[in-house]
GROMACS .gro file of C-alpha atoms in nm:
model
  428
    1MET     CA    1   0.005  -0.002  -0.008
    2SER     CA    2   0.282   0.221   0.068
    3GLU     CA    3   0.394   0.221  -0.299
    4GLU     CA    4   0.045   0.293  -0.436
    5ARG     CA    5  -0.076   0.646  -0.496
    6PHE     CA    6  -0.434   0.704  -0.495
    7ASP     CA    7  -0.620   1.010  -0.625
    8ALA     CA    8  -0.773   1.057  -0.308
    9ILE     CA    9  -0.756   0.942   0.047
   10ILE     CA   10  -1.049   1.016   0.260
   11VAL     CA   11  -1.034   0.996   0.642
   12GLY     CA   12  -1.374   0.937   0.802
   13ALA     CA   13  -1.655   0.729   0.669
   14GLY     CA   14  -1.943   0.960   0.808
   15PRO     CA   15  -2.179   1.137   0.565
   16ALA     CA   16  -1.911   1.370   0.437
   17GLY     CA   17  -1.644   1.114   0.383
   18SER     CA   18  -1.874   0.849   0.223
   19THR     CA   19  -2.036   1.093  -0.008
   20ALA     CA   20  -1.709   1.199  -0.151
   21ALA     CA   21  -1.589   0.864  -0.197
   22TYR     CA   22  -1.911   0.746  -0.362
   23CYS     CA   23  -1.893   1.053  -0.623
   24LEU     CA   24  -1.519   1.000  -0.686
   25ALA     CA   25  -1.532   0.614  -0.717
   26LYS     CA   26  -1.852   0.678  -0.975
   27ALA     CA   27  -1.629   0.916  -1.173
   28GLY     CA   28  -1.359   0.619  -1.227
   29LEU     CA   29  -1.096   0.791  -0.976
   30GLU     CA   30  -0.883   0.558  -0.723
   31VAL     CA   31  -1.015   0.613  -0.377
   32LEU     CA   32  -0.927   0.481  -0.027
   33LEU     CA   33  -1.190   0.564   0.246
   34ILE     CA   34  -1.058   0.511   0.589
   35GLU     CA   35  -1.259   0.463   0.907
   36ARG     CA   36  -1.121   0.435   1.261
   37GLY     CA   37  -1.426   0.257   1.390
   38SER     CA   38  -1.453  -0.131   1.352
   39THR     CA   39  -1.735  -0.067   1.102
   40SER     CA   40  -1.864   0.266   0.942
   41GLY     CA   41  -2.091   0.429   1.170
   42ALA     CA   42  -1.982   0.236   1.477
   43LYS     CA   43  -1.847   0.546   1.664
   44ASN     CA   44  -2.078   0.823   1.477
   45MET     CA   45  -2.346   0.988   1.693
   46THR     CA   46  -2.611   1.238   1.629
   47GLY     CA   47  -2.969   1.310   1.737
   48GLY     CA   48  -3.050   1.118   1.393
   49ARG     CA   49  -3.251   1.390   1.168
   50LEU     CA   50  -3.135   1.388   0.808
   51TYR     CA   51  -3.280   1.673   0.584
   52GLY     CA   52  -3.293   1.490   0.263
   53HIS     CA   53  -3.239   1.734  -0.008
   54SER     CA   54  -2.865   1.721  -0.046
   55LEU     CA   55  -2.850   1.319  -0.080
   56GLN     CA   56  -3.130   1.333  -0.291
   57LYS     CA   57  -2.919   1.528  -0.532
   58VAL     CA   58  -2.632   1.238  -0.515
   59ILE     CA   59  -2.850   0.927  -0.501
   60PRO     CA   60  -3.209   1.024  -0.621
   61ASN     CA   61  -3.499   0.858  -0.396
   62PHE     CA   62  -3.221   0.702  -0.183
   63TRP     CA   63  -3.500   0.654   0.100
   64GLU     CA   64  -3.635   0.374  -0.113
   65GLU     CA   65  -3.319   0.173  -0.027
   66ALA     CA   66  -3.127   0.368   0.252
   67PRO     CA   67  -3.227   0.222   0.620
   68VAL     CA   68  -3.411   0.553   0.704
   69GLU     CA   69  -3.641   0.532   1.015
   70ARG     CA   70  -3.941   0.759   0.975
   71ARG     CA   71  -4.022   1.032   0.740
   72VAL     CA   72  -4.079   1.355   0.966
   73ASN     CA   73  -4.436   1.501   0.897
   74ARG     CA   74  -4.479   1.630   1.265
   75GLU     CA   75  -4.265   1.930   1.433
   76ILE     CA   76  -4.281   2.009   1.801
   77VAL     CA   77  -4.098   2.280   1.985
   78THR     CA   78  -4.145   2.268   2.357
   79PHE     CA   79  -4.089   2.530   2.627
   80MET     CA   80  -4.004   2.362   2.962
   81THR     CA   81  -4.003   2.483   3.326
   82GLY     CA   82  -4.003   2.236   3.619
   83GLU     CA   83  -4.373   2.160   3.623
   84SER     CA   84  -4.503   2.269   3.275
   85ALA     CA   85  -4.447   2.228   2.884
   86ILE     CA   86  -4.572   2.461   2.600
   87SER     CA   87  -4.548   2.332   2.280
   88LEU     CA   88  -4.586   2.473   1.927
   89ASP     CA   89  -4.712   2.141   1.735
   90VAL     CA   90  -4.741   2.138   1.368
   91LYS     CA   91  -4.836   1.809   1.171
   92SER     CA   92  -4.845   1.853   0.799
   93GLU     CA   93  -4.835   1.638   0.486
   94LYS     CA   94  -4.668   1.950   0.320
   95PHE     CA   95  -4.353   1.858   0.505
   96ASN     CA   96  -4.331   1.561   0.238
   97ASP     CA   97  -4.236   1.853  -0.017
   98TYR     CA   98  -3.915   1.889   0.193
   99PRO     CA   99  -3.864   1.543   0.325
  100SER     CA  100  -3.659   1.465   0.602
  101PHE     CA  101  -3.593   1.146   0.803
  102THR     CA  102  -3.516   1.030   1.117
  103ILE     CA  103  -3.190   0.777   1.122
  104LEU     CA  104  -3.005   0.568   1.322
  105ARG     CA  105  -2.626   0.651   1.235
  106ALA     CA  106  -2.457   0.310   1.281
  107GLN     CA  107  -2.704   0.160   1.023
  108PHE     CA  108  -2.723   0.461   0.791
  109ASP     CA  109  -2.360   0.536   0.764
  110ALA     CA  110  -2.259   0.150   0.718
  111TRP     CA  111  -2.528   0.183   0.416
  112LEU     CA  112  -2.353   0.491   0.257
  113ALA     CA  113  -2.003   0.362   0.313
  114GLY     CA  114  -2.121   0.052   0.141
  115LYS     CA  115  -2.281   0.256  -0.174
  116ALA     CA  116  -1.911   0.418  -0.204
  117GLU     CA  117  -1.757   0.069  -0.195
  118GLU     CA  118  -2.021  -0.064  -0.447
  119ALA     CA  119  -1.900   0.221  -0.693
  120GLY     CA  120  -1.541   0.126  -0.640
  121ALA     CA  121  -1.395   0.298  -0.343
  122MET     CA  122  -1.172   0.070  -0.128
  123VAL     CA  123  -1.286   0.078   0.232
  124ALA     CA  124  -1.044   0.011   0.528
  125THR     CA  125  -1.213   0.011   0.888
  126GLY     CA  126  -1.037  -0.038   1.221
  127VAL     CA  127  -0.762   0.212   1.091
  128ARG     CA  128  -0.640   0.502   1.283
  129VAL     CA  129  -0.461   0.782   1.073
  130ASP     CA  130  -0.199   0.933   1.312
  131LYS     CA  131  -0.096   1.213   1.107
  132LEU     CA  132  -0.084   1.398   0.742
  133LEU     CA  133   0.207   1.344   0.526
  134MET     CA  134   0.342   1.665   0.445
  135GLU     CA  135   0.625   1.751   0.181
  136ASN     CA  136   0.741   2.119   0.143
  137GLY     CA  137   0.406   2.240   0.296
  138LYS     CA  138   0.199   2.045   0.076
  139CYS     CA  139  -0.020   1.738   0.183
  140VAL     CA  140   0.074   1.402  -0.007
  141GLY     CA  141  -0.063   1.149   0.197
  142VAL     CA  142  -0.132   0.998   0.557
  143VAL     CA  143   0.047   0.803   0.819
  144SER     CA  144  -0.103   0.511   1.004
  145ASP     CA  145   0.121   0.348   1.266
  146GLU     CA  146   0.426   0.302   1.042
  147ASP     CA  147   0.270   0.291   0.685
  148GLU     CA  148   0.276   0.588   0.465
  149MET     CA  149  -0.010   0.594   0.212
  150TYR     CA  150   0.012   0.862  -0.065
  151ALA     CA  151  -0.257   1.050  -0.246
  152ASN     CA  152  -0.288   1.338  -0.489
  153VAL     CA  153  -0.555   1.480  -0.240
  154VAL     CA  154  -0.650   1.397   0.127
  155ILE     CA  155  -1.004   1.475   0.238
  156ALA     CA  156  -1.018   1.539   0.616
  157ALA     CA  157  -1.387   1.401   0.705
  158ASP     CA  158  -1.312   1.279   1.056
  159GLY     CA  159  -1.524   1.501   1.267
  160VAL     CA  160  -1.498   1.835   1.491
  161ASN     CA  161  -1.197   1.721   1.665
  162SER     CA  162  -0.979   1.648   1.346
  163LEU     CA  163  -0.672   1.562   1.523
  164MET     CA  164  -0.441   1.505   1.205
  165VAL     CA  165  -0.500   1.827   1.072
  166ARG     CA  166  -0.437   1.988   1.411
  167LYS     CA  167  -0.135   1.819   1.451
  168ALA     CA  168  -0.035   1.961   1.101
  169GLY     CA  169  -0.082   2.303   1.247
  170LEU     CA  170  -0.365   2.389   0.986
  171VAL     CA  171  -0.657   2.463   1.243
  172GLU     CA  172  -0.664   2.628   1.574
  173GLU     CA  173  -0.748   2.449   1.896
  174LEU     CA  174  -1.119   2.406   1.949
  175LYS     CA  175  -1.276   2.689   2.189
  176PRO     CA  176  -1.522   2.574   2.438
  177LYS     CA  177  -1.769   2.828   2.297
  178HIS     CA  178  -1.763   2.689   1.965
  179VAL     CA  179  -1.844   2.320   2.063
  180ALA     CA  180  -2.108   2.156   2.238
  181THR     CA  181  -2.150   1.812   2.427
  182GLY     CA  182  -2.380   1.590   2.303
  183ALA     CA  183  -2.555   1.297   2.492
  184LYS     CA  184  -2.807   1.066   2.337
  185ALA     CA  185  -3.013   0.776   2.471
  186VAL     CA  186  -3.188   0.522   2.247
  187ILE     CA  187  -3.497   0.367   2.403
  188GLU     CA  188  -3.657   0.088   2.238
  189LEU     CA  189  -4.039   0.048   2.232
  190PRO     CA  190  -4.277  -0.142   2.014
  191GLN     CA  191  -4.373   0.039   1.692
  192ALA     CA  192  -4.747   0.041   1.772
  193VAL     CA  193  -4.677   0.215   2.099
  194ILE     CA  194  -4.478   0.488   1.923
  195GLN     CA  195  -4.729   0.548   1.650
  196ASP     CA  196  -5.017   0.545   1.924
  197ARG     CA  197  -4.817   0.804   2.157
  198PHE     CA  198  -4.731   1.033   1.885
  199ASN     CA  199  -5.007   0.994   1.655
  200LEU     CA  200  -4.814   0.870   1.378
  201SER     CA  201  -4.873   0.631   1.074
  202ASP     CA  202  -4.632   0.328   0.997
  203GLU     CA  203  -4.408   0.566   0.775
  204THR     CA  204  -4.436   0.888   0.930
  205GLY     CA  205  -4.237   1.022   1.221
  206ALA     CA  206  -4.209   1.326   1.465
  207ALA     CA  207  -3.913   1.547   1.583
  208GLN     CA  208  -3.935   1.748   1.901
  209LEU     CA  209  -3.692   2.000   2.034
  210PHE     CA  210  -3.701   2.115   2.379
  211VAL     CA  211  -3.563   2.429   2.557
  212GLY     CA  212  -3.552   2.559   2.909
  213GLU     CA  213  -3.564   2.330   3.218
  214CYS     CA  214  -3.408   2.044   3.026
  215THR     CA  215  -3.083   2.215   3.028
  216LYS     CA  216  -3.145   2.390   3.394
  217GLY     CA  217  -3.097   2.740   3.189
  218LEU     CA  218  -2.762   2.643   3.043
  219GLN     CA  219  -2.698   2.713   2.671
  220GLY     CA  220  -2.829   2.432   2.471
  221GLY     CA  221  -3.149   2.225   2.430
  222GLY     CA  222  -3.320   1.879   2.412
  223PHE     CA  223  -3.422   1.665   2.145
  224LEU     CA  224  -3.668   1.366   2.085
  225TYR     CA  225  -3.691   1.160   1.735
  226THR     CA  226  -3.896   0.883   1.660
  227ASN     CA  227  -3.764   0.590   1.491
  228LYS     CA  228  -3.963   0.281   1.386
  229ASN     CA  229  -3.891   0.078   1.698
  230SER     CA  230  -3.710   0.322   1.925
  231LEU     CA  231  -3.686   0.690   2.046
  232SER     CA  232  -3.379   0.896   2.033
  233LEU     CA  233  -3.362   1.112   2.328
  234GLY     CA  234  -3.107   1.366   2.409
  235LEU     CA  235  -2.933   1.670   2.505
  236VAL     CA  236  -2.680   1.929   2.333
  237ILE     CA  237  -2.504   2.172   2.571
  238THR     CA  238  -2.219   2.436   2.479
  239VAL     CA  239  -1.913   2.300   2.653
  240GLU     CA  240  -1.837   2.646   2.781
  241GLN     CA  241  -2.128   2.623   3.006
  242PHE     CA  242  -1.995   2.326   3.187
  243LEU     CA  243  -1.688   2.542   3.294
  244HIS     CA  244  -1.915   2.778   3.520
  245THR     CA  245  -2.171   2.506   3.668
  246GLU     CA  246  -2.162   2.205   3.872
  247HIS     CA  247  -2.442   2.020   3.664
  248ARG     CA  248  -2.303   1.716   3.508
  249MET     CA  249  -2.449   1.588   3.178
  250ALA     CA  250  -2.535   1.260   3.319
  251ASP     CA  251  -2.736   1.422   3.572
  252LEU     CA  252  -2.929   1.651   3.323
  253MET     CA  253  -2.989   1.354   3.110
  254GLU     CA  254  -3.176   1.183   3.404
  255ASP     CA  255  -3.365   1.488   3.522
  256PHE     CA  256  -3.470   1.559   3.157
  257ARG     CA  257  -3.599   1.188   3.112
  258MET     CA  258  -3.791   1.215   3.414
  259HIS     CA  259  -3.954   1.536   3.341
  260PRO     CA  260  -4.344   1.501   3.336
  261ALA     CA  261  -4.357   1.592   2.980
  262VAL     CA  262  -4.106   1.351   2.873
  263GLN     CA  263  -4.167   1.048   3.095
  264PRO     CA  264  -4.508   0.948   2.966
  265LEU     CA  265  -4.349   0.950   2.610
  266ILE     CA  266  -4.069   0.685   2.689
  267GLU     CA  267  -4.271   0.510   2.984
  268GLY     CA  268  -4.223   0.115   2.945
  269GLY     CA  269  -3.918   0.182   2.722
  270LYS     CA  270  -3.569  -0.018   2.719
  271LEU     CA  271  -3.229   0.167   2.727
  272VAL     CA  272  -3.055  -0.008   2.422
  273GLU     CA  273  -2.780   0.247   2.366
  274TYR     CA  274  -2.612   0.558   2.512
  275SER     CA  275  -2.357   0.775   2.367
  276GLY     CA  276  -2.186   1.095   2.381
  277HIS     CA  277  -2.017   1.327   2.113
  278LEU     CA  278  -1.882   1.697   2.049
  279VAL     CA  279  -2.074   1.911   1.815
  280PRO     CA  280  -1.954   2.205   1.631
  281GLU     CA  281  -2.179   2.512   1.684
  282GLY     CA  282  -1.954   2.807   1.607
  283GLY     CA  283  -2.069   2.860   1.242
  284LEU     CA  284  -1.830   3.077   1.046
  285GLY     CA  285  -1.661   3.184   1.362
  286MET     CA  286  -1.493   2.841   1.390
  287MET     CA  287  -1.443   2.747   1.027
  288PRO     CA  288  -1.082   2.675   0.926
  289PRO     CA  289  -0.921   2.713   0.584
  290LEU     CA  290  -1.111   2.476   0.393
  291VAL     CA  291  -0.875   2.440   0.104
  292ASN     CA  292  -0.492   2.374   0.116
  293ASP     CA  293  -0.237   2.231  -0.091
  294GLY     CA  294  -0.327   1.860  -0.155
  295LEU     CA  295  -0.581   1.894   0.121
  296LEU     CA  296  -0.957   1.949   0.159
  297ILE     CA  297  -1.163   1.991   0.480
  298VAL     CA  298  -1.529   1.873   0.489
  299GLY     CA  299  -1.836   1.808   0.710
  300ASP     CA  300  -1.781   1.844   1.105
  301ALA     CA  301  -1.421   1.885   1.072
  302ALA     CA  302  -1.486   2.225   0.878
  303GLY     CA  303  -1.748   2.327   1.124
  304LEU     CA  304  -2.027   2.303   0.881
  305VAL     CA  305  -2.324   2.268   1.137
  306LEU     CA  306  -2.601   2.529   1.184
  307ASN     CA  307  -2.775   2.569   1.498
  308THR     CA  308  -3.038   2.841   1.472
  309GLY     CA  309  -3.228   2.755   1.797
  310TRP     CA  310  -3.508   2.587   1.640
  311MET     CA  311  -3.339   2.364   1.398
  312VAL     CA  312  -2.991   2.189   1.400
  313ARG     CA  313  -2.859   2.084   1.067
  314GLY     CA  314  -2.524   1.913   1.009
  315MET     CA  315  -2.563   1.598   0.795
  316ASP     CA  316  -2.717   1.773   0.504
  317PHE     CA  317  -2.419   2.020   0.500
  318ALA     CA  318  -2.171   1.738   0.536
  319ILE     CA  319  -2.320   1.560   0.226
  320ALA     CA  320  -2.301   1.869   0.020
  321SER     CA  321  -1.958   1.945   0.102
  322GLY     CA  322  -1.833   1.577   0.031
  323GLU     CA  323  -2.002   1.607  -0.310
  324ALA     CA  324  -1.841   1.946  -0.355
  325ALA     CA  325  -1.495   1.831  -0.253
  326ALA     CA  326  -1.537   1.516  -0.491
  327ASN     CA  327  -1.621   1.770  -0.774
  328ALA     CA  328  -1.294   1.960  -0.689
  329VAL     CA  329  -1.082   1.677  -0.702
  330ILE     CA  330  -1.190   1.544  -1.018
  331GLN     CA  331  -1.115   1.908  -1.168
  332ALA     CA  332  -0.788   1.898  -1.038
  333LYS     CA  333  -0.728   1.580  -1.178
  334LYS     CA  334  -0.814   1.685  -1.535
  335ALA     CA  335  -0.571   1.965  -1.499
  336GLU     CA  336  -0.322   1.763  -1.297
  337ASP     CA  337  -0.301   2.046  -1.039
  338TYR     CA  338  -0.366   1.958  -0.689
  339THR     CA  339  -0.252   2.286  -0.537
  340LYS     CA  340  -0.452   2.536  -0.342
  341ALA     CA  341  -0.546   2.716  -0.651
  342GLY     CA  342  -0.608   2.388  -0.858
  343LEU     CA  343  -0.865   2.278  -0.560
  344ALA     CA  344  -1.019   2.633  -0.521
  345SER     CA  345  -1.327   2.527  -0.691
  346TYR     CA  346  -1.455   2.346  -0.345
  347GLN     CA  347  -1.452   2.664  -0.186
  348LYS     CA  348  -1.640   2.849  -0.463
  349ASP     CA  349  -1.898   2.566  -0.500
  350LEU     CA  350  -1.966   2.590  -0.119
  351GLU     CA  351  -1.992   2.970  -0.164
  352ASN     CA  352  -2.252   2.933  -0.436
  353SER     CA  353  -2.449   2.671  -0.243
  354PHE     CA  354  -2.672   2.674   0.057
  355VAL     CA  355  -2.388   2.580   0.283
  356LEU     CA  356  -2.194   2.886   0.315
  357GLN     CA  357  -2.467   3.101   0.217
  358ASP     CA  358  -2.697   2.973   0.507
  359LEU     CA  359  -2.394   2.972   0.745
  360LYS     CA  360  -2.370   3.342   0.652
  361THR     CA  361  -2.742   3.435   0.698
  362TYR     CA  362  -2.726   3.269   1.044
  363GLN     CA  363  -2.373   3.402   1.120
  364LYS     CA  364  -2.501   3.596   1.429
  365ALA     CA  365  -2.690   3.312   1.572
  366PRO     CA  366  -2.428   3.145   1.789
  367GLU     CA  367  -2.360   3.485   1.971
  368PHE     CA  368  -2.734   3.549   2.003
  369MET     CA  369  -2.786   3.193   2.147
  370GLU     CA  370  -2.536   3.286   2.429
  371ASN     CA  371  -2.816   3.476   2.582
  372PRO     CA  372  -2.910   3.292   2.925
  373ARG     CA  373  -3.257   3.462   2.895
  374ILE     CA  374  -3.349   3.223   2.617
  375PHE     CA  375  -3.288   2.894   2.842
  376GLY     CA  376  -3.418   3.053   3.161
  377LEU     CA  377  -3.643   3.368   3.173
  378TYR     CA  378  -3.838   3.308   2.841
  379PRO     CA  379  -3.960   2.957   2.911
  380ALA     CA  380  -4.103   3.073   3.230
  381LEU     CA  381  -4.248   3.390   3.083
  382VAL     CA  382  -4.416   3.171   2.819
  383GLU     CA  383  -4.545   2.937   3.101
  384GLU     CA  384  -4.677   3.235   3.316
  385MET     CA  385  -4.847   3.406   3.002
  386VAL     CA  386  -5.012   3.067   2.916
  387ILE     CA  387  -5.142   2.995   3.270
  388ASN     CA  388  -5.280   3.339   3.288
  389LEU     CA  389  -5.455   3.289   2.974
  390PHE     CA  390  -5.621   2.967   3.016
  391GLY     CA  391  -5.657   2.964   3.394
  392VAL     CA  392  -6.001   3.042   3.544
  393ARG     CA  393  -5.980   3.168   3.900
  394GLY     CA  394  -6.333   3.292   3.976
  395GLU     CA  395  -6.212   3.653   3.964
  396PRO     CA  396  -6.292   3.947   3.725
  397ALA     CA  397  -6.098   3.902   3.413
  398GLN     CA  398  -5.834   4.151   3.301
  399PRO     CA  399  -5.793   4.230   2.935
  400LEU     CA  400  -5.535   4.011   2.771
  401ARG     CA  401  -5.308   4.326   2.694
  402LYS     CA  402  -5.295   4.407   3.062
  403SER     CA  403  -5.252   4.043   3.180
  404MET     CA  404  -4.952   4.003   2.930
  405LEU     CA  405  -4.780   4.329   3.018
  406ARG     CA  406  -4.824   4.235   3.390
  407THR     CA  407  -4.656   3.892   3.320
  408ILE     CA  408  -4.367   4.066   3.119
  409LYS     CA  409  -4.299   4.297   3.397
  410HIS     CA  410  -4.297   4.025   3.660
  411GLN     CA  411  -4.073   3.787   3.485
  412GLY     CA  412  -3.824   4.071   3.352
  413SER     CA  413  -3.723   4.410   3.207
  414MET     CA  414  -3.916   4.535   2.931
  415VAL     CA  415  -3.603   4.698   2.794
  416ASP     CA  416  -3.417   4.359   2.812
  417ILE     CA  417  -3.694   4.186   2.642
  418ALA     CA  418  -3.702   4.439   2.379
  419LYS     CA  419  -3.345   4.432   2.314
  420ASP     CA  420  -3.352   4.065   2.295
  421VAL     CA  421  -3.613   4.062   2.028
  422TRP     CA  422  -3.424   4.328   1.819
  423LYS     CA  423  -3.123   4.097   1.836
  424GLY     CA  424  -3.307   3.785   1.768
  425VAL     CA  425  -3.464   3.962   1.444
  426ARG     CA  426  -3.101   4.053   1.317
  427ALA     CA  427  -2.944   3.720   1.427
  428LEU     CA  428  -3.215   3.479   1.260
   0.00000   0.00000   0.00000
């Protein structure tokens, strides 16, 4: 292997890496896809929501063969306090016009890597890449143990904590405010029970996001996704928050699981999986140089994740970046130019696509989400307003306007709330 030179070596068989390998192999290039886990997807973890548009472009109607769990047609956003849960609940077949799916990463990633292998890519699992192989400032391959493997281009798709790229000094160390800790429990339940509790059919699914008490006011949120025979329940909390609190993720997960709004949904379920992972959330503020001589950075390794507060997207960005990276390598091979200039079309393609345009549109969102009132004050404010709206005390009713103003004054400063509304409009 040390004497062979590949057109591309891709490190990491997640959605970004496998998509790049699939596109390159279909174009007839010699591709090596390396995965550290024992199988593709073995160590990958996410909440489990895939927005399907980017993979649809690469593999039309992929859901007909991919191991997707449910097509989401019900969206729920829930504000939580210690005792209450107030939800915006939307169920609509119109969501089918923009299909998204719940997935289990171990199964889905293995399928996508298998598609790359079917297309002609060489897939090597259980292999740890120690560092990039550099010559005169140019990446020419990777090193695993004592083996040197050469390629015209290396595509780094090895996740948010891309150690090999950091060792080469090409990206900065992660900042606590730019990454979050994600924890997820997969809870097994009979299919009929899930469908009855969430009012679903055999194929449809629900996605629910939580804000407030689930994180004890820390910056972050909770999620629940319905699978065919299980629920994915978890929390995502900014790492920086744990530097200033005594809360532990395990305790927060347990309290979240036992909340009166969550416990009935998972009652009778069996815990079959528990996992944790770092999630990039800094947006453009944490993005490294994406193009280097002989090297492209994709997916989570490039910080391509968007958190708007009501929606977290990562896999559709990863898949689109993998496709764009593959197209850049194909063009570079035609020109026999693997320099930064020869691979520059990768950056241009991302700039012309939803990937960098969406990150630019919401570039102020990470800073806005640092506001602690979003996770403490406002769930309590919503709770009091709703209780006042629907509670009948046998006393003379006040006009709704006065009741709402009294609630706002009781819970916080009108000036602070006005500022937050303005900042939110500008950020989102």
